[in-house]
Amino acid sequence: MKKVLVIDDSPEIRLIIEETLGMFGFSTVSAEDGETGVSLARRESPDLIICDVNMPKMDGFETLTKLREVEATASIPFMFLSGAVDRPQIRRGMEMGADDYLTKPFTPSELLAAVNARLEKQKEIQRQSEKKLDELRGKMTLALPHELRTPLNGIMGLANILMEDHTSLAPEDIFENAKFIHDSALRLHRLIENFLAYAQIELMSKDPGSLMASAAASVTRADLTAVEATHEAAERHGRGADVEINLARGSVAAIQDNFKKIVEELVDNAFKFSNRGTPVRIVGALEGQRYVVHITNLGRGMTPQQIGSVAPHVQFEREKFEQQGAGLGLIIAKRLTELNGGTFVIQSTPNVETTVTISFPARPTA
């Protein structure tokens, strides 16, 4: 049985809604003002909230704001009750996050149709969310075991050889095995770091305003930070000779660690999906009031459909191309760019060229 919370200072309106919905199998709870309604919503967890706009103590807008501030009530569908002359108020309410509105006076059939439509839409949203979650689980199930086991098996196997045969191995063999263990450990460390980074990004996405405020107050040397990130990625892939850097001097409004991570992940992807011996170009310059960085590779590329499907743990054509990683680098770069107030654009021609362009508000460089 679906539960509906009715918030209205008019006892008559509350009674009409309760009796109408009760006749069609709904459970209802009611409140005479917004303050009481917010408390009831947190305690009762209704499936839908119907709220009047004009009420004493706390009006409908403030009630909606209070409900959206708390995770437990933030996603509950919210419907405004309003007089026909209150359309500007309704527009304001919809901009604040209301899901629908019902104009007074209303007939029982209009009330029932509005409630059913809103609940059905919420049901469809939940279905889509569950579908995406199932897809994500499937991608993680395919990618994670392989990515975790491969370097770990190498570490364990070679460490076992060193322990068993250390007295008979030549120094160069010991060094070669130790180097492989070290490289495998770095791969595993990077994988774990990216999982932690993505989890942190998801937490920050719940309150993007605070991070954007920190980014806006930051001044990061874009050219120096991008050079450092590029060389670190090139060293990991052993492709220092393929790097072409042309970065104009300039600073951006972005958190330095975030900016470095963005460039590092994009350059890492450029190496990962292009052949050794082909160039990876990093070009940056001031364009108006923004500092723009283009990262280009002449590799596999992406189709428009793939560009539109960038998401966590998505690896395109993994069954066709062997690739390391858990499919987090691109989405980490995209999310961090957006959370720092930047823009993120991918342009690609499959099997020809791919360019990822990021831009941030420019800041004076000391």
Coordinates of C-alpha atoms in Angstrom, one line a residue:
M1 CA 0.0 0.0 0.0
K2 CA 1.4 3.4 -1.1
K3 CA 1.6 6.0 1.6
V4 CA 0.9 9.7 0.8
L5 CA 1.8 12.6 3.1
V6 CA -0.6 15.6 2.8
I7 CA 0.6 19.0 4.1
D8 CA -2.0 21.7 4.1
D9 CA -3.2 24.2 6.6
S10 CA -6.8 23.7 5.5
P11 CA -8.5 20.8 7.4
E12 CA -11.1 20.6 4.6
I13 CA -8.5 20.1 1.9
R14 CA -6.7 17.5 3.9
L15 CA -9.9 15.6 4.6
I16 CA -10.9 15.6 0.9
I17 CA -7.5 14.3 -0.2
E18 CA -7.4 11.7 2.6
E19 CA -10.9 10.3 1.9
T20 CA -10.4 10.3 -1.9
L21 CA -7.1 8.5 -1.8
G22 CA -8.3 6.2 0.9
M23 CA -11.2 5.0 -1.4
F24 CA -8.6 3.9 -3.9
G25 CA -6.3 2.0 -1.6
F26 CA -3.8 4.6 -0.5
S27 CA -2.6 5.1 3.1
T28 CA -2.4 8.8 4.1
V29 CA -0.8 10.8 6.9
S30 CA -1.4 14.6 7.2
A31 CA 0.2 17.7 8.7
E32 CA -1.3 21.2 9.2
D33 CA 2.0 23.0 8.5
G34 CA 5.4 22.6 6.9
E35 CA 7.3 22.1 10.1
T36 CA 5.1 19.2 11.2
G37 CA 5.2 17.9 7.6
V38 CA 9.0 17.7 7.5
S39 CA 9.0 15.8 10.8
L40 CA 6.4 13.4 9.6
A41 CA 8.2 12.8 6.3
R42 CA 11.4 11.9 8.1
R43 CA 9.5 9.5 10.5
E44 CA 7.0 8.0 8.0
S45 CA 9.0 7.8 4.8
P46 CA 6.0 8.3 2.5
D47 CA 6.0 7.4 -1.2
L48 CA 4.7 10.8 -2.2
I49 CA 4.2 14.3 -0.6
I50 CA 1.4 16.6 -1.5
C51 CA 2.0 20.1 -0.1
D52 CA 0.2 23.4 -0.2
V53 CA 2.2 26.5 -1.3
N54 CA 0.8 29.1 1.0
M55 CA 0.9 28.1 4.7
P56 CA 1.7 29.8 8.0
K57 CA 5.0 29.1 9.9
M58 CA 6.7 27.4 7.0
D59 CA 5.4 27.7 3.4
G60 CA 5.6 25.1 0.7
F61 CA 8.9 26.4 -0.7
E62 CA 10.7 26.3 2.6
T63 CA 9.2 22.9 3.3
L64 CA 10.6 21.6 0.0
T65 CA 14.0 23.0 0.8
K66 CA 14.1 21.3 4.2
L67 CA 13.1 18.0 2.7
R68 CA 15.7 18.2 0.0
E69 CA 18.5 18.9 2.5
V70 CA 18.2 15.5 4.2
E71 CA 19.2 12.3 2.3
A72 CA 16.3 10.3 3.8
T73 CA 13.7 12.6 2.3
A74 CA 15.6 14.2 -0.6
S75 CA 14.3 11.8 -3.3
I76 CA 10.7 11.5 -2.2
P77 CA 8.4 12.7 -5.0
F78 CA 6.9 16.1 -4.1
M79 CA 3.8 17.6 -5.5
F80 CA 2.6 21.2 -4.9
L81 CA -1.0 22.3 -4.4
S82 CA -1.7 25.7 -5.8
G83 CA -4.4 28.0 -6.9
A84 CA -4.8 28.6 -10.6
V85 CA -3.5 32.2 -10.2
D86 CA -0.2 31.0 -8.6
R87 CA 1.6 29.9 -11.8
P88 CA 4.7 32.1 -11.2
Q89 CA 5.0 30.4 -7.7
I90 CA 4.6 27.0 -9.3
R91 CA 7.4 27.8 -11.8
R92 CA 9.6 28.8 -8.9
G93 CA 8.7 25.5 -7.1
M94 CA 9.6 23.4 -10.1
E95 CA 12.9 25.2 -10.4
M96 CA 13.6 24.3 -6.7
G97 CA 13.0 20.6 -7.4
A98 CA 9.3 19.9 -7.1
D99 CA 8.2 17.0 -9.3
D100 CA 4.6 18.1 -10.1
Y101 CA 1.8 20.4 -9.1
L102 CA -2.0 20.1 -8.8
T103 CA -4.2 23.2 -9.2
K104 CA -7.0 23.9 -6.8
P105 CA -9.9 23.3 -7.0
F106 CA -9.5 19.8 -8.3
T107 CA -11.8 16.8 -8.9
P108 CA -11.2 13.4 -7.3
S109 CA -10.3 12.0 -10.8
E110 CA -7.8 14.8 -11.3
L111 CA -6.2 14.1 -7.9
L112 CA -6.1 10.4 -8.5
A113 CA -4.6 10.8 -12.0
A114 CA -1.9 13.2 -10.7
V115 CA -0.9 10.9 -7.9
N116 CA -0.8 7.7 -10.0
A117 CA 1.2 9.5 -12.8
R118 CA 3.8 10.8 -10.3
L119 CA 4.1 7.3 -8.6
E120 CA 4.4 5.6 -11.9
K121 CA 7.1 8.0 -13.0
Q122 CA 9.0 7.4 -9.8
K123 CA 8.7 3.7 -10.3
E124 CA 10.2 4.0 -13.8
I125 CA 13.0 6.1 -12.4
Q126 CA 13.7 3.3 -9.9
R127 CA 13.6 0.7 -12.6
Q128 CA 16.1 2.7 -14.7
S129 CA 18.4 3.1 -11.6
E130 CA 18.3 -0.6 -10.9
K131 CA 19.0 -1.4 -14.5
K132 CA 22.1 0.9 -14.4
L133 CA 23.2 -0.7 -11.1
D134 CA 22.9 -4.2 -12.6
E135 CA 24.9 -3.1 -15.6
L136 CA 27.6 -1.6 -13.3
R137 CA 27.7 -4.8 -11.2
G138 CA 28.1 -6.8 -14.4
K139 CA 31.0 -4.6 -15.6
M140 CA 32.7 -4.7 -12.2
T141 CA 32.3 -8.5 -12.1
L142 CA 34.0 -8.8 -15.5
A143 CA 36.8 -6.2 -14.9
L144 CA 37.7 -6.4 -11.2
P145 CA 38.7 -10.0 -10.7
H146 CA 41.1 -9.9 -13.7
E147 CA 42.6 -6.5 -12.8
L148 CA 43.2 -7.5 -9.2
R149 CA 44.4 -11.0 -9.7
T150 CA 46.8 -10.4 -12.6
P151 CA 49.3 -8.2 -10.8
L152 CA 48.7 -10.0 -7.5
N153 CA 49.4 -13.4 -9.1
G154 CA 52.6 -12.0 -10.6
I155 CA 53.8 -10.6 -7.2
M156 CA 53.0 -13.9 -5.4
G157 CA 54.5 -16.2 -8.0
L158 CA 57.8 -14.3 -8.5
A159 CA 58.2 -13.7 -4.7
N160 CA 57.8 -17.5 -4.2
I161 CA 60.5 -18.1 -6.8
L162 CA 62.9 -15.7 -5.1
M163 CA 62.3 -17.3 -1.7
E164 CA 62.8 -20.9 -3.0
D165 CA 65.7 -20.3 -5.4
H166 CA 67.5 -17.3 -4.0
T167 CA 70.7 -19.2 -3.5
S168 CA 70.9 -20.4 -7.1
L169 CA 69.6 -17.4 -9.0
A170 CA 72.0 -15.1 -10.8
P171 CA 72.0 -11.5 -9.6
E172 CA 70.5 -10.3 -12.9
D173 CA 67.6 -12.8 -12.6
I174 CA 67.0 -11.6 -9.0
F175 CA 66.9 -8.0 -10.3
E176 CA 64.6 -8.9 -13.2
N177 CA 62.1 -10.7 -10.9
A178 CA 62.3 -7.9 -8.3
K179 CA 61.6 -5.3 -11.0
F180 CA 58.6 -7.3 -12.3
I181 CA 57.2 -7.5 -8.7
H182 CA 57.7 -3.8 -8.3
D183 CA 55.9 -3.0 -11.5
S184 CA 53.0 -5.3 -10.6
A185 CA 52.8 -3.7 -7.2
L186 CA 52.6 -0.2 -8.8
R187 CA 49.8 -1.4 -11.1
L188 CA 47.9 -2.8 -8.2
H189 CA 48.5 0.4 -6.2
R190 CA 47.2 2.6 -9.0
L191 CA 44.1 0.4 -9.4
I192 CA 43.3 0.7 -5.7
E193 CA 44.1 4.5 -5.7
N194 CA 41.6 5.0 -8.6
F195 CA 38.9 3.1 -6.7
L196 CA 39.4 5.2 -3.7
A197 CA 39.5 8.4 -5.8
Y198 CA 36.3 7.5 -7.5
A199 CA 34.6 6.7 -4.2
Q200 CA 35.7 10.1 -2.9
I201 CA 34.4 11.8 -6.0
E202 CA 31.0 10.2 -5.5
L203 CA 31.0 11.6 -1.9
M204 CA 32.0 15.0 -3.1
S205 CA 29.2 14.9 -5.7
K206 CA 26.7 15.0 -2.9
D207 CA 27.8 18.5 -2.0
P208 CA 29.5 19.9 -5.1
G209 CA 29.1 23.5 -4.0
S210 CA 31.9 23.2 -1.3
L211 CA 34.4 21.8 -3.8
M212 CA 33.5 24.3 -6.5
A213 CA 34.0 27.1 -3.9
S214 CA 37.5 25.7 -3.0
A215 CA 38.4 25.4 -6.7
A216 CA 37.3 29.0 -7.4
A217 CA 39.5 30.2 -4.6
S218 CA 42.5 28.1 -5.8
V219 CA 45.3 29.2 -8.1
T220 CA 47.2 26.4 -9.9
R221 CA 50.0 26.7 -12.4
A222 CA 48.4 24.8 -15.2
D223 CA 51.5 24.4 -17.4
L224 CA 53.9 23.2 -14.6
T225 CA 51.3 20.8 -13.1
A226 CA 50.4 19.4 -16.5
V227 CA 54.1 18.8 -17.4
E228 CA 54.6 17.0 -14.2
A229 CA 51.5 14.8 -14.6
T230 CA 52.5 14.0 -18.3
H231 CA 56.0 12.9 -17.5
E232 CA 54.8 10.6 -14.7
A233 CA 52.3 9.0 -17.0
A234 CA 54.9 8.7 -19.8
E235 CA 57.4 7.1 -17.4
R236 CA 54.8 4.4 -16.4
H237 CA 54.3 3.5 -20.0
G238 CA 57.9 3.8 -21.0
R239 CA 56.9 6.3 -23.7
G240 CA 58.9 9.5 -22.9
A241 CA 60.0 9.7 -26.5
D242 CA 56.4 9.9 -27.7
V243 CA 55.5 13.0 -25.7
E244 CA 55.0 16.4 -27.4
I245 CA 54.3 19.2 -25.0
N246 CA 53.4 22.8 -25.9
L247 CA 52.0 24.5 -22.8
A248 CA 51.8 28.3 -22.5
R249 CA 52.5 29.8 -19.1
G250 CA 49.2 30.2 -17.2
S251 CA 47.2 29.5 -14.0
V252 CA 43.7 28.2 -13.5
A253 CA 41.0 28.2 -10.8
A254 CA 41.3 24.5 -9.8
I255 CA 42.6 22.5 -6.9
Q256 CA 46.1 21.5 -7.8
D257 CA 45.9 17.8 -6.9
N258 CA 42.6 17.5 -8.8
F259 CA 44.1 19.3 -11.9
K260 CA 47.1 17.0 -11.8
K261 CA 44.9 13.9 -11.5
I262 CA 42.8 15.0 -14.4
V263 CA 45.7 15.5 -16.8
E264 CA 47.5 12.3 -15.5
E265 CA 44.4 10.1 -16.2
L266 CA 43.8 11.7 -19.7
V267 CA 47.5 11.3 -20.7
D268 CA 47.5 7.7 -19.3
N269 CA 44.5 6.9 -21.5
A270 CA 46.2 8.5 -24.5
F271 CA 49.1 6.2 -24.0
K272 CA 47.0 3.2 -23.3
F273 CA 44.9 3.4 -26.5
S274 CA 47.6 4.4 -28.9
N275 CA 50.6 2.5 -30.3
R276 CA 54.2 3.0 -29.1
G277 CA 56.0 5.3 -31.5
T278 CA 53.0 7.5 -32.2
P279 CA 52.8 11.0 -30.6
V280 CA 50.8 12.0 -27.6
R281 CA 50.4 15.8 -27.7
I282 CA 49.6 18.1 -24.8
V283 CA 48.8 21.6 -25.9
G284 CA 47.7 24.4 -23.6
A285 CA 47.0 28.1 -23.9
L286 CA 45.0 31.0 -22.7
E287 CA 41.8 31.5 -24.7
G288 CA 39.9 34.6 -23.5
Q289 CA 39.2 34.2 -19.8
R290 CA 40.0 30.4 -19.8
Y291 CA 43.0 28.2 -19.9
V292 CA 42.4 25.4 -22.4
V293 CA 44.3 22.1 -22.6
H294 CA 44.1 19.7 -25.5
I295 CA 45.4 16.1 -25.1
T296 CA 45.6 14.3 -28.4
N297 CA 46.6 10.7 -29.5
L298 CA 46.6 8.9 -32.8
G299 CA 45.1 5.7 -31.5
R300 CA 42.0 3.6 -31.6
G301 CA 39.5 6.4 -31.0
M302 CA 35.9 6.4 -29.9
T303 CA 32.5 6.4 -31.7
P304 CA 29.9 9.0 -30.8
Q305 CA 28.0 6.3 -29.0
Q306 CA 31.0 5.4 -26.9
I307 CA 31.6 9.0 -26.1
G308 CA 28.0 9.3 -24.9
S309 CA 28.4 6.2 -22.8
V310 CA 31.4 7.2 -20.7
A311 CA 30.7 5.8 -17.2
P312 CA 32.5 4.0 -14.3
H313 CA 33.9 0.6 -15.1
V314 CA 33.0 0.9 -18.8
Q315 CA 35.7 -0.5 -21.1
F316 CA 34.8 -0.4 -24.8
E317 CA 35.5 -3.5 -26.9
R318 CA 37.4 -5.2 -24.0
E319 CA 36.7 -8.6 -25.6
K320 CA 38.5 -7.5 -28.7
F321 CA 41.4 -5.5 -27.3
E322 CA 43.5 -6.4 -24.3
Q323 CA 43.6 -3.5 -21.9
Q324 CA 44.7 -2.8 -18.3
G325 CA 42.7 -0.9 -15.8
A326 CA 39.1 -1.0 -14.4
G327 CA 37.6 1.7 -16.7
L328 CA 37.7 4.5 -14.1
G329 CA 40.3 6.9 -15.5
L330 CA 38.1 8.8 -18.0
I331 CA 35.2 9.1 -15.7
I332 CA 37.4 10.3 -12.9
A333 CA 38.9 13.0 -15.1
K334 CA 35.4 14.0 -16.3
R335 CA 33.9 14.2 -12.9
L336 CA 36.8 16.1 -11.3
T337 CA 36.8 18.6 -14.2
E338 CA 33.2 19.3 -13.7
L339 CA 33.4 19.5 -9.9
N340 CA 36.2 22.0 -10.2
G341 CA 34.1 24.2 -12.5
G342 CA 35.7 23.2 -15.7
T343 CA 34.5 21.9 -19.1
F344 CA 35.2 18.5 -20.6
V345 CA 34.8 17.6 -24.3
I346 CA 35.8 14.5 -26.2
Q347 CA 36.3 14.7 -30.0
S348 CA 37.3 11.5 -31.8
T349 CA 37.5 9.9 -35.2
P350 CA 37.8 6.1 -34.8
N351 CA 41.3 4.7 -35.8
V352 CA 42.5 8.3 -36.6
E353 CA 42.7 10.7 -33.7
T354 CA 41.1 11.5 -30.3
T355 CA 41.4 14.8 -28.5
V356 CA 40.1 15.5 -25.0
T357 CA 39.8 19.2 -24.2
I358 CA 39.5 20.6 -20.7
S359 CA 39.2 24.2 -19.8
F360 CA 39.1 26.2 -16.5
P361 CA 38.7 29.8 -15.6
A362 CA 42.1 31.5 -16.0
R363 CA 43.8 33.2 -13.0
P364 CA 46.7 35.7 -13.0
T365 CA 50.1 34.0 -12.7
A366 CA 52.5 35.5 -10.2

